[in-house]
Tab-separated table of C-alpha atoms and ligand atoms in Angstrom:
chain	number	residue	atom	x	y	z
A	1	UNK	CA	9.000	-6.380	-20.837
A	2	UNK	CA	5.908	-8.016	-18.987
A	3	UNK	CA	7.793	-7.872	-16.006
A	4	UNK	CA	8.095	-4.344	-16.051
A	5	UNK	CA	5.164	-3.278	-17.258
A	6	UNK	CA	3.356	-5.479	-14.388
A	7	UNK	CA	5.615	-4.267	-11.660
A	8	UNK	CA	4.868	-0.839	-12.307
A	9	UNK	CA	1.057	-1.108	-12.380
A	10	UNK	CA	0.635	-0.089	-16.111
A	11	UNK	CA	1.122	3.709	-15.340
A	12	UNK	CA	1.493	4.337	-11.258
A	13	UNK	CA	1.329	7.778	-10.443
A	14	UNK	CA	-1.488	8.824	-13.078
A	15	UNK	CA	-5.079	8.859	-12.723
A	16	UNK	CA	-6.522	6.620	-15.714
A	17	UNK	CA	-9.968	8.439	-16.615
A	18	UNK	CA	-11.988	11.467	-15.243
A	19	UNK	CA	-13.460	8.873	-12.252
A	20	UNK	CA	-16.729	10.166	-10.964
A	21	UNK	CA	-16.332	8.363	-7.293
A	22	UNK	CA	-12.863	9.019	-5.650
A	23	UNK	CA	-10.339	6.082	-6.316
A	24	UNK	CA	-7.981	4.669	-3.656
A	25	UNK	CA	-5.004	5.978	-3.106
A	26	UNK	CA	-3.142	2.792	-1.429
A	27	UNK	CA	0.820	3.962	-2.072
A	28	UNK	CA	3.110	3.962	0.937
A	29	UNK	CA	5.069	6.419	-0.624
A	30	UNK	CA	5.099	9.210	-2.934
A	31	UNK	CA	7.551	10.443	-5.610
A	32	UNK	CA	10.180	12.578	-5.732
A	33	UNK	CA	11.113	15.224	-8.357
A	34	UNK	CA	14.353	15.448	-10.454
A	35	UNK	CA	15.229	18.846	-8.126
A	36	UNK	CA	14.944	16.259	-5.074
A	37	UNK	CA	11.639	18.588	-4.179
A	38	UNK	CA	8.452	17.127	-3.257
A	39	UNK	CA	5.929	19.529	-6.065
A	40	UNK	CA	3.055	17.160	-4.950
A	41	UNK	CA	3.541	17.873	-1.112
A	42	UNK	CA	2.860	13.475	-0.701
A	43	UNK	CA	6.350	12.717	1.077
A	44	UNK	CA	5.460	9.213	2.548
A	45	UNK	CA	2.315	6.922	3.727
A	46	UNK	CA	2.030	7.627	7.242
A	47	UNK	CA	1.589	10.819	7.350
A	48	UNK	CA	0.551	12.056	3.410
A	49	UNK	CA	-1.618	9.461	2.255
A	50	UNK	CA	-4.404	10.888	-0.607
A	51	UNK	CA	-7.087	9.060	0.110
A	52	UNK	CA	-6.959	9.447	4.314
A	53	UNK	CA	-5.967	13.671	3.095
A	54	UNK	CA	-9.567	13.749	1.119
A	55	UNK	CA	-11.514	12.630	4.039
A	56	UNK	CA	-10.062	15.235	6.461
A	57	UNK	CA	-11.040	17.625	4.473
A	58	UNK	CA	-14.461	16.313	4.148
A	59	UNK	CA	-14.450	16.421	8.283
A	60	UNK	CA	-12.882	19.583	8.496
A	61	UNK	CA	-15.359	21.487	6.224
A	62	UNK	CA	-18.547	19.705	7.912
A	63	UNK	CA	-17.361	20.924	11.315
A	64	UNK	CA	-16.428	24.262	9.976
A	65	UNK	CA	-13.029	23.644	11.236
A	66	UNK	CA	-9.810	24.842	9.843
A	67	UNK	CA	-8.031	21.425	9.487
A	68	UNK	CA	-8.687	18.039	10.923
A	69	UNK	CA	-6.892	14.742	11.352
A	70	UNK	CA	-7.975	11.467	10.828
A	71	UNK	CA	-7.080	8.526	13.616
A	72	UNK	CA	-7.185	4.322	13.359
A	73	UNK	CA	-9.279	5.034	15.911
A	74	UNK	CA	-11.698	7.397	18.214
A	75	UNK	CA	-9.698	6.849	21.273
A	76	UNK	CA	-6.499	7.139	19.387
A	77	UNK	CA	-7.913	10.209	18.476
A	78	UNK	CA	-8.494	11.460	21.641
A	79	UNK	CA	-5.079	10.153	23.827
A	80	UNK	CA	-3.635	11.637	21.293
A	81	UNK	CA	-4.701	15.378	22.218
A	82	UNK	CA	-4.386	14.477	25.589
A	83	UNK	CA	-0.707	13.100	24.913
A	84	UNK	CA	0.001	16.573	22.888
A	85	UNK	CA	-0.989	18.720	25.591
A	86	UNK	CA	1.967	19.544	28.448
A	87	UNK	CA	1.163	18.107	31.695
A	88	UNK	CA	-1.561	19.894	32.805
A	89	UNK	CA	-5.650	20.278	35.122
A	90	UNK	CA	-7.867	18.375	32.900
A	91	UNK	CA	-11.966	18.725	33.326
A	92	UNK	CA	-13.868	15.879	32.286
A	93	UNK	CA	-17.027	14.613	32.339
A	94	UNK	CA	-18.518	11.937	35.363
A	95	UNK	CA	-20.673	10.204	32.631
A	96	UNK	CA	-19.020	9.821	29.383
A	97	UNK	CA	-17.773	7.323	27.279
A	98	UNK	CA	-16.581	4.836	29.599
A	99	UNK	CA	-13.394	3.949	27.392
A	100	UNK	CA	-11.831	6.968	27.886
A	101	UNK	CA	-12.457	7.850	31.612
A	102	UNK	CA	-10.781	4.938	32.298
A	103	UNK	CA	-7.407	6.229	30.251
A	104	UNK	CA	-8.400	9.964	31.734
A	105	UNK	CA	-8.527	8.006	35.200
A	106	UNK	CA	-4.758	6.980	34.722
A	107	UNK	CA	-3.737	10.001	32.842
A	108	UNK	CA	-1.658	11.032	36.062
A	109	UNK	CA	0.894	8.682	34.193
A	110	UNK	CA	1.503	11.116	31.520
A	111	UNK	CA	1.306	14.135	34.041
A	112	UNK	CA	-1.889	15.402	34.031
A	113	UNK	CA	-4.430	15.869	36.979
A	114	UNK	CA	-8.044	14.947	35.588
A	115	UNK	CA	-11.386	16.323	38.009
A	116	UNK	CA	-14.132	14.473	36.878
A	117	UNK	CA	-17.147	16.930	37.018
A	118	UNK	CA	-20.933	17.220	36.317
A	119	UNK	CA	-21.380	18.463	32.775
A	120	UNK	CA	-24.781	19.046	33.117
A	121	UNK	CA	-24.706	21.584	36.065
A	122	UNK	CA	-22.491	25.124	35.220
A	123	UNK	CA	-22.034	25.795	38.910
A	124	UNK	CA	-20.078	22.384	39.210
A	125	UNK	CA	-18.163	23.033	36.035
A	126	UNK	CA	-17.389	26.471	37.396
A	127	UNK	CA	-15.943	24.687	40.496
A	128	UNK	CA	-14.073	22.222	39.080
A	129	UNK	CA	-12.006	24.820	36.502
A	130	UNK	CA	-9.054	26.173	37.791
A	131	UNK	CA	-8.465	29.728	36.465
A	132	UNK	CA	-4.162	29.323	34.989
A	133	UNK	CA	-4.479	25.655	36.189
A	134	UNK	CA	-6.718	23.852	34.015
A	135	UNK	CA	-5.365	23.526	30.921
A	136	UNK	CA	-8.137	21.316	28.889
A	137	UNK	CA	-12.404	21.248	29.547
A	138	UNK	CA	-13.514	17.893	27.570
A	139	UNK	CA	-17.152	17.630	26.957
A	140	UNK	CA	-19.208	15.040	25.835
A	141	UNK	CA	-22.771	15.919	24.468
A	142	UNK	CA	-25.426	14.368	24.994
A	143	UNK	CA	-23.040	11.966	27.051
A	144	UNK	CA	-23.086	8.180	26.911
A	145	UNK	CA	-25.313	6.643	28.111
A	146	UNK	CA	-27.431	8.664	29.832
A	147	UNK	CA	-27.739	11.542	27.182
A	148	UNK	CA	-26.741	14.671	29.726
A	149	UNK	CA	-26.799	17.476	27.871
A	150	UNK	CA	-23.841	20.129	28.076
A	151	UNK	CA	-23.983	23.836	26.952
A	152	UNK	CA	-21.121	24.289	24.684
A	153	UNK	CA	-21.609	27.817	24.732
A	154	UNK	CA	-21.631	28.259	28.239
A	155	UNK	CA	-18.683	26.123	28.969
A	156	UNK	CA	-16.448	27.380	26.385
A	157	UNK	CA	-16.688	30.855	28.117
A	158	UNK	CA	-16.176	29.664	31.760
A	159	UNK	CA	-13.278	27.795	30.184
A	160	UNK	CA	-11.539	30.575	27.807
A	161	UNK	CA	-11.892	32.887	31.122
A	162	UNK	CA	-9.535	30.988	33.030
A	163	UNK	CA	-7.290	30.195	30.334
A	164	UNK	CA	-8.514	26.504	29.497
A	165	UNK	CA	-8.883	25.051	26.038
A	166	UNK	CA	-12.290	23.545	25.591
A	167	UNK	CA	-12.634	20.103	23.492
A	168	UNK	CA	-15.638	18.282	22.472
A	169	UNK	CA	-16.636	14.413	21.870
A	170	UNK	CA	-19.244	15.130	19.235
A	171	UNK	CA	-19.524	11.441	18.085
A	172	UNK	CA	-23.138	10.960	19.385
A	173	UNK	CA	-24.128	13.930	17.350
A	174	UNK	CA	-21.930	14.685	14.662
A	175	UNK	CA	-21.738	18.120	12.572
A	176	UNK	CA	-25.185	17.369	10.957
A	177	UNK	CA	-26.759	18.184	14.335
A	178	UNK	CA	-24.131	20.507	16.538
A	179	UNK	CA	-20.957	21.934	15.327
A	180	UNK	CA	-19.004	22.287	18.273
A	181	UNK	CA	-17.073	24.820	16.747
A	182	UNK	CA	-19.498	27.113	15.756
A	183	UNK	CA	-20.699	27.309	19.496
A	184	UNK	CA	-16.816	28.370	20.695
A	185	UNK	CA	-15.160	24.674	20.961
A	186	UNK	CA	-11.514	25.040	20.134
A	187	UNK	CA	-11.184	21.237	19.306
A	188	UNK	CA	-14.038	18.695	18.218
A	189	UNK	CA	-13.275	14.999	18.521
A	190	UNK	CA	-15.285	11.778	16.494
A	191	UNK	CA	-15.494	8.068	16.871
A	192	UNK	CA	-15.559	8.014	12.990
A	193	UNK	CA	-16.642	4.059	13.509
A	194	UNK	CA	-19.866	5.548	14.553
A	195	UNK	CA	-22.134	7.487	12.631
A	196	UNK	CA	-19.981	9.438	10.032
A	197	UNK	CA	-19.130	6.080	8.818
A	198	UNK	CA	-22.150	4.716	9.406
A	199	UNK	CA	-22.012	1.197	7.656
A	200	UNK	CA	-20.514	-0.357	11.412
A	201	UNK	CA	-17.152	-1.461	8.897
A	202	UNK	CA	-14.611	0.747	10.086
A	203	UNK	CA	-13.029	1.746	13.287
A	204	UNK	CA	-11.745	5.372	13.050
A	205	UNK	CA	-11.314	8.541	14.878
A	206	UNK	CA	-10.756	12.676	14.092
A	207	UNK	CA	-10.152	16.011	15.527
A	208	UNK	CA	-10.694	19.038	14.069
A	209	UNK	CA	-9.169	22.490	15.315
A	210	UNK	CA	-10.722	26.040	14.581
A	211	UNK	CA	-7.672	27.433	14.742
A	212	UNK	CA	-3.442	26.676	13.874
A	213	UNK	CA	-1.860	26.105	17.269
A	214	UNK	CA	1.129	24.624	19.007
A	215	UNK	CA	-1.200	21.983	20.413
A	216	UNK	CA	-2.769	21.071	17.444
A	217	UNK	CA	0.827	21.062	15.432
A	218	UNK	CA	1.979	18.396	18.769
A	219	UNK	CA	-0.949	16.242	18.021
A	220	UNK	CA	0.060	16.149	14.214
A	221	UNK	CA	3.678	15.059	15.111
A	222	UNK	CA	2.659	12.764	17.408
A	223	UNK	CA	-0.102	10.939	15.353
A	224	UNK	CA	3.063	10.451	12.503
A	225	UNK	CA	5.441	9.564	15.329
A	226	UNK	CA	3.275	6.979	16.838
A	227	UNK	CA	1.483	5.874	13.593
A	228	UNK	CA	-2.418	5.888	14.343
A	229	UNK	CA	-3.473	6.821	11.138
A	230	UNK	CA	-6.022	4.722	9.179
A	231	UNK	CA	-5.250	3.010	5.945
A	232	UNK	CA	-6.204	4.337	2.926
A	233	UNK	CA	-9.385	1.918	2.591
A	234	UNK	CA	-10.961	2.704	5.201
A	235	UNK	CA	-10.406	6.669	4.737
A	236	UNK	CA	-12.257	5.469	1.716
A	237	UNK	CA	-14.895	3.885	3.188
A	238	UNK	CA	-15.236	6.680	5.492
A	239	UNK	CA	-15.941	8.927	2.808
A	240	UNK	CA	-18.496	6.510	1.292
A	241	UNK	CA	-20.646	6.792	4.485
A	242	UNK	CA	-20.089	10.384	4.918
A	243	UNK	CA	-22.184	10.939	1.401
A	244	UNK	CA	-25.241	9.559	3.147
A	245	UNK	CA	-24.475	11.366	6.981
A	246	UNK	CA	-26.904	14.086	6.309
A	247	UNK	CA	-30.225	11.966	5.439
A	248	UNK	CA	-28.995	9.050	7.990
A	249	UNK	CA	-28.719	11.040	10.808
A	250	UNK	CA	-31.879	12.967	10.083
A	251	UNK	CA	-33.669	9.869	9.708
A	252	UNK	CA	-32.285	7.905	12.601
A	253	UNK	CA	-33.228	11.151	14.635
A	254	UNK	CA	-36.615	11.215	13.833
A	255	UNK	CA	-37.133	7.267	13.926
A	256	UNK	CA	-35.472	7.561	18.189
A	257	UNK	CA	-38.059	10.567	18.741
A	258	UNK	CA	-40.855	8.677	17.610
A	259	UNK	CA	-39.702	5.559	19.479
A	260	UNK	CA	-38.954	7.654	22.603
A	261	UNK	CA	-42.599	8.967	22.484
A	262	UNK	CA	-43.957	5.694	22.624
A	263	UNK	CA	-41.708	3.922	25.045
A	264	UNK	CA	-42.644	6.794	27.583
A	265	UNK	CA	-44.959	5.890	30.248
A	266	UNK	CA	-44.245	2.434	29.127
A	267	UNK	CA	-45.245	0.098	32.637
A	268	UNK	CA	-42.248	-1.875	31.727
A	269	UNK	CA	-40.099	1.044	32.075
A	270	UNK	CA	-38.760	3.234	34.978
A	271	UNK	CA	-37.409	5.939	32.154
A	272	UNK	CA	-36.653	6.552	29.193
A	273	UNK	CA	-33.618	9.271	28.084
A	274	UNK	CA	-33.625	11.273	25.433
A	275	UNK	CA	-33.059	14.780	24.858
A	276	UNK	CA	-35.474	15.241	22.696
A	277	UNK	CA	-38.611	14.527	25.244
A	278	UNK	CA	-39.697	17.743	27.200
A	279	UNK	CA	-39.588	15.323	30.571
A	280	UNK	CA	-35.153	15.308	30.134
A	281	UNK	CA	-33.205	18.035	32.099
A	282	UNK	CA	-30.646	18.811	29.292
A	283	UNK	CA	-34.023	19.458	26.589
A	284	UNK	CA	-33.982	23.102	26.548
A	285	UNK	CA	-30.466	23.297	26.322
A	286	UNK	CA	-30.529	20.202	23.218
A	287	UNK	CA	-33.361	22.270	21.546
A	288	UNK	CA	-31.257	25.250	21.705
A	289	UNK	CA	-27.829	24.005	20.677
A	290	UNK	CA	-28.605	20.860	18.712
A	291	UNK	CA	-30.689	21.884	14.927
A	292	UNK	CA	-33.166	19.415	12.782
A	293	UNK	CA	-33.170	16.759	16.261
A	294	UNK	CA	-32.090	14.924	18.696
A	295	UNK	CA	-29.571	12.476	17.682
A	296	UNK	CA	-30.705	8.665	17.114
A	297	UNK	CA	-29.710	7.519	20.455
A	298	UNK	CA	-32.032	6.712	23.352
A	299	UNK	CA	-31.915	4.860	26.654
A	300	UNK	CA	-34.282	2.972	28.224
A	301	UNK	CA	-34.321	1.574	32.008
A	302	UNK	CA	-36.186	-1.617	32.292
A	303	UNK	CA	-38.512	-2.196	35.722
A	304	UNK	CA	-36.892	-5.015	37.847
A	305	UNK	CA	-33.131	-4.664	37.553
A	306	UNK	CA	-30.448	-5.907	35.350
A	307	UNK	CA	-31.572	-9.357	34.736
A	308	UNK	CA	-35.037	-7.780	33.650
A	309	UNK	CA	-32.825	-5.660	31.377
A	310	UNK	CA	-30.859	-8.641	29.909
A	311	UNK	CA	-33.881	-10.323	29.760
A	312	UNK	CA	-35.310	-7.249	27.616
A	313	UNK	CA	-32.310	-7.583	25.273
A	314	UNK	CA	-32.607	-11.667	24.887
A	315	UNK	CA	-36.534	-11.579	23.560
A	316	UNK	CA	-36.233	-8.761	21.031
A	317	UNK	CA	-35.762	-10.269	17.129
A	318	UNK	CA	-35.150	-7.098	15.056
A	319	UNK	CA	-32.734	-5.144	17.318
A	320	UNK	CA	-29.356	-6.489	17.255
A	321	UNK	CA	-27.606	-7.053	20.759
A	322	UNK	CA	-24.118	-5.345	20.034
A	323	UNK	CA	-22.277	-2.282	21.388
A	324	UNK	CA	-21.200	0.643	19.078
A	325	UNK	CA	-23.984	2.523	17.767
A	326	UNK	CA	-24.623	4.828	14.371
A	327	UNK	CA	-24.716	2.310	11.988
A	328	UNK	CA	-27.392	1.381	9.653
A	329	UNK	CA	-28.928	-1.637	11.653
A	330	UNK	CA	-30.320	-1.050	15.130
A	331	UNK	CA	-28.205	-2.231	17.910
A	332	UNK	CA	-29.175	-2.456	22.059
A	333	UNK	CA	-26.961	-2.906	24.652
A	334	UNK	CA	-26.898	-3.758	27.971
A	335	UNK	CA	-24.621	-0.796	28.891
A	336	UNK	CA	-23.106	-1.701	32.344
A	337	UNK	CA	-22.146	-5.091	31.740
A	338	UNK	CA	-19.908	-3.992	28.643
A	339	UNK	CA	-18.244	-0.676	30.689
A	340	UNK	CA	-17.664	-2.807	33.716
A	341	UNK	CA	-16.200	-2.757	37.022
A	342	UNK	CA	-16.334	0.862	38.443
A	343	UNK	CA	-19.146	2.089	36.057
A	344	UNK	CA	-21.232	4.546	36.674
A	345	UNK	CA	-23.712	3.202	34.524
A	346	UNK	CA	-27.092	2.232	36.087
A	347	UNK	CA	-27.695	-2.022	35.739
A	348	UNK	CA	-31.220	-1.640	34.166
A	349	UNK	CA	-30.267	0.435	31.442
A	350	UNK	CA	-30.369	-0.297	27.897
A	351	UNK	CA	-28.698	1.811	25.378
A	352	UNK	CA	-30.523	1.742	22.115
A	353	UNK	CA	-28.859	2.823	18.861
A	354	UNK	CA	-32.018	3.304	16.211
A	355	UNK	CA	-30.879	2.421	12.486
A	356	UNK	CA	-32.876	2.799	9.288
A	357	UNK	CA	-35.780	0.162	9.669
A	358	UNK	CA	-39.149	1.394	9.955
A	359	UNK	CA	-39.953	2.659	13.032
A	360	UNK	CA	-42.889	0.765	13.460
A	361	UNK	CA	-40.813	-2.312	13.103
A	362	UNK	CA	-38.272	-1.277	15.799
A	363	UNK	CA	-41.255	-0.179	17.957
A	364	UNK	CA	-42.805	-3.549	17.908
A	365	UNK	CA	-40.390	-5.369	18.370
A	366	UNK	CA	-39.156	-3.885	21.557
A	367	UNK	CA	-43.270	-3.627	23.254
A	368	UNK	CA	-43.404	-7.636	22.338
A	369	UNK	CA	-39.941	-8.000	24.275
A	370	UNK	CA	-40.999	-5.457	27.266
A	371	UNK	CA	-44.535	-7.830	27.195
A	372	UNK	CA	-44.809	-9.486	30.440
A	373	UNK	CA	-44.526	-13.149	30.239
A	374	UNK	CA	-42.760	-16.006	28.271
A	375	UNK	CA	-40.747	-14.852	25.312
A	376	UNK	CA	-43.213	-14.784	22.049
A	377	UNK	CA	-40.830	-16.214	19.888
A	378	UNK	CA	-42.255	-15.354	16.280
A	379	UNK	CA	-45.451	-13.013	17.190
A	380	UNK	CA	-47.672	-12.541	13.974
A	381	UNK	CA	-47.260	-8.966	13.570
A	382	UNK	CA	-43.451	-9.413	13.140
A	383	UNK	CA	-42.921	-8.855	9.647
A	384	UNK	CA	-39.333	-9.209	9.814
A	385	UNK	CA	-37.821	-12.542	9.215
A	386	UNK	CA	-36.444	-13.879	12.922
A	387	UNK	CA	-32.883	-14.840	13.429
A	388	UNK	CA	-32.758	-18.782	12.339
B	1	PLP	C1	-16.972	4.770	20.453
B	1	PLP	C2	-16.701	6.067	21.117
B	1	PLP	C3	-15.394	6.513	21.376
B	1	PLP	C4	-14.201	5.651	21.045
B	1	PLP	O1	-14.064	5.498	19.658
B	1	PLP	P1	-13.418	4.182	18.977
B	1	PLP	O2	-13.550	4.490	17.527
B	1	PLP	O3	-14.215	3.014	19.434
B	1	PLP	O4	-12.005	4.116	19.441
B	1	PLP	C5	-15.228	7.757	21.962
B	1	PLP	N1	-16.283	8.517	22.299
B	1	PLP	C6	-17.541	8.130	22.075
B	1	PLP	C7	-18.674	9.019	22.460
B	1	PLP	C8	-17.790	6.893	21.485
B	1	PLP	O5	-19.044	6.502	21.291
């Protein structure tokens, strides 16, 4: 009967041709053999789900990792770990994304103890660890917003020594650039909204573990238990932007060195932060640890405060003002005033996420905004068409 055959999607369950591109898996639940065994190993939604299973995998291999989990979120990614772990020291970075030291700066609510250290300078790291205290090293690198670099490398063996896991926020770079891993990491963390999905459509977060370990099976059970997986669609999307990571990253890399190059020296500008100039303290260690460039994020700090930065922000046309960053379009941001009360975060900064336009565009755009002067509202070499 119609009713039937329409209630049970004209043949759920089967895949309906050899599809080139993945299809969605969007069922909640999964069936169950005549023996009452589960053959397919899909049990049920939250924690099984096809579609949000492919894109882990995808993760895991990039980072060289042995498994990895997919979040709704970055920072539900990252609670999460700290959640898993058993009250314990935690070292974390003084600049990092701003979201999460303020959770780390309350995490004496779920038992932990959280230094907040240099991550830049080994000698304060080394002072900060606790040799059978410190249970968890969390590094960010290069570090919002200021791009300090970290040595993995280094880190992970001050940490191991004294007994400490070491975990790394590798959103700003993702596996195209450093695999965390690879350098002695134990656990690698992603803001999957940023640039391994790319597109700026879906908020998502990962880990991914090197090795099987009590910790890692805590965070499993607690990401089912508390439900922060993603749905299925935007696993899906997140695997659609993944097939372009490699030539987007690469790009947007070498689009924020040129535009670093030329911003520096600017008159307008007091500095300008990027790993990838020879002028930043974390360069050697970036040239060392990060391969094919420098990551397509850049800061600028304008002359004249933060309402010379604002006003830097309010006369450029091309560049849109938003937070996030990785996406295809280029995005500034005046940094402090989105972090808030108790940031670290200079006020005359600008964080500047370079996308895909040309270069020359994005470059023109912002020396017509740093112009002293009135605002020119629609200059001629703007070959972009101007917001309406
Ligand atoms: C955005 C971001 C996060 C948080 O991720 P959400 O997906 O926004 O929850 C964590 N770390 C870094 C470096 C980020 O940029």
């Amino acid at each position: 009967m119609p009713r039937t055959l329409t209630a049970r999607a004209l043949g759920a369950g089967r895949s309906l041709a050899a599809s080139l591109t993945p299809p969605i898996d969007v069922s909640a639940t999964y069936m169950r053999d005549a023996d009452n065994g589960y053959s397919s190993g899909h049990v049920y939604g939250r924690k099984d789900n096809a579609s949000v299973q492919q894109a882990e995998r995808q993760i895991a291999d990039l980072e060289h990792a042995r498994e990895a989990l997919l979040f709704g979120s970055g920072m539900a990614a990252a609670t999460t770990l700290f959640l898993a772990a058993s009250p314990t020291h935690i070292v974390a970075p003084r600049h990092m994304y701003w979201g999460l030291h303020v959770w780390l700066a309350e995490a004496h609510r779920y038992g932990h103890e959280v230094t907040f250290a240099d991550m830049a300078d080994l000698d304060a790291i080394g002072r900060a660890i606790r040799p059978g205290r410190t249970g968890i090293v969390w590094i960010e690198t290069p570090s919002n917003p200021l791009w300090t670099v970290t040595d993995i490398a280094a880190v992970a063996e001050l940490a191991h020594r004294a007994g400490a896991l070491v975990c790394v926020d590798s959103t700003a770079v993702t596996p195209v650039l450093t695999r965390p891993l690879d350098c002695g990491a134990d656990i690698v963390m992603h803001s999957a909204t940023k640039y391994l999905n790319g597109h700026s459509d879906v908020v998502a977060g990962a880990l991914a573990a090197s090795a099987p370990s009590g910790l890692w099976d805590r965070i499993a059970a607690i990401r089912d238990q508390h439900g922060t997986t993603p749905g299925p669609f935007d696993a899906w999307l997140l695997m659609r932007g993944l097939r372009t990571l490699d030539l987007r990253v690469r790009e947007q890399s070498r689009s924020a060195a040129t535009l670093a190059g030329r911003l520096a020296g600017h008159p307008a500008l007091s500095a300008v932060l990027y790993p990838g100039l020879a002028d930043h303290p974390g360069h050697a260690i970036a040239a060392r640890q990060m391969s094919g460039g420098f990551g397509g994020m850049l800061s600028i700090r304008v002359r004249g405060g933060a309402a010379a930065a604002v006003k830097v922000a309010a006369n450029v046309h091309l560049w849109r003002r938003a937070t996030s960053f990785g996406g295809i379009e280029s995005l500034i941001e005046h940094r402090s005033s989105i972090e808030g009360q108790g940031s670290p975060c200079p006020d005359d900064l600008l964080r500047l996420s370079v996308g895909l336009e040309d270069p020359d565009d994005l470059f023109g755009d912002l020396e017509q905004a740093l112009a002293p002067g009135p605002p020119i509202s629609s200059p001629p070499s703007v070959r972009w068409r101007p917001d309406p």
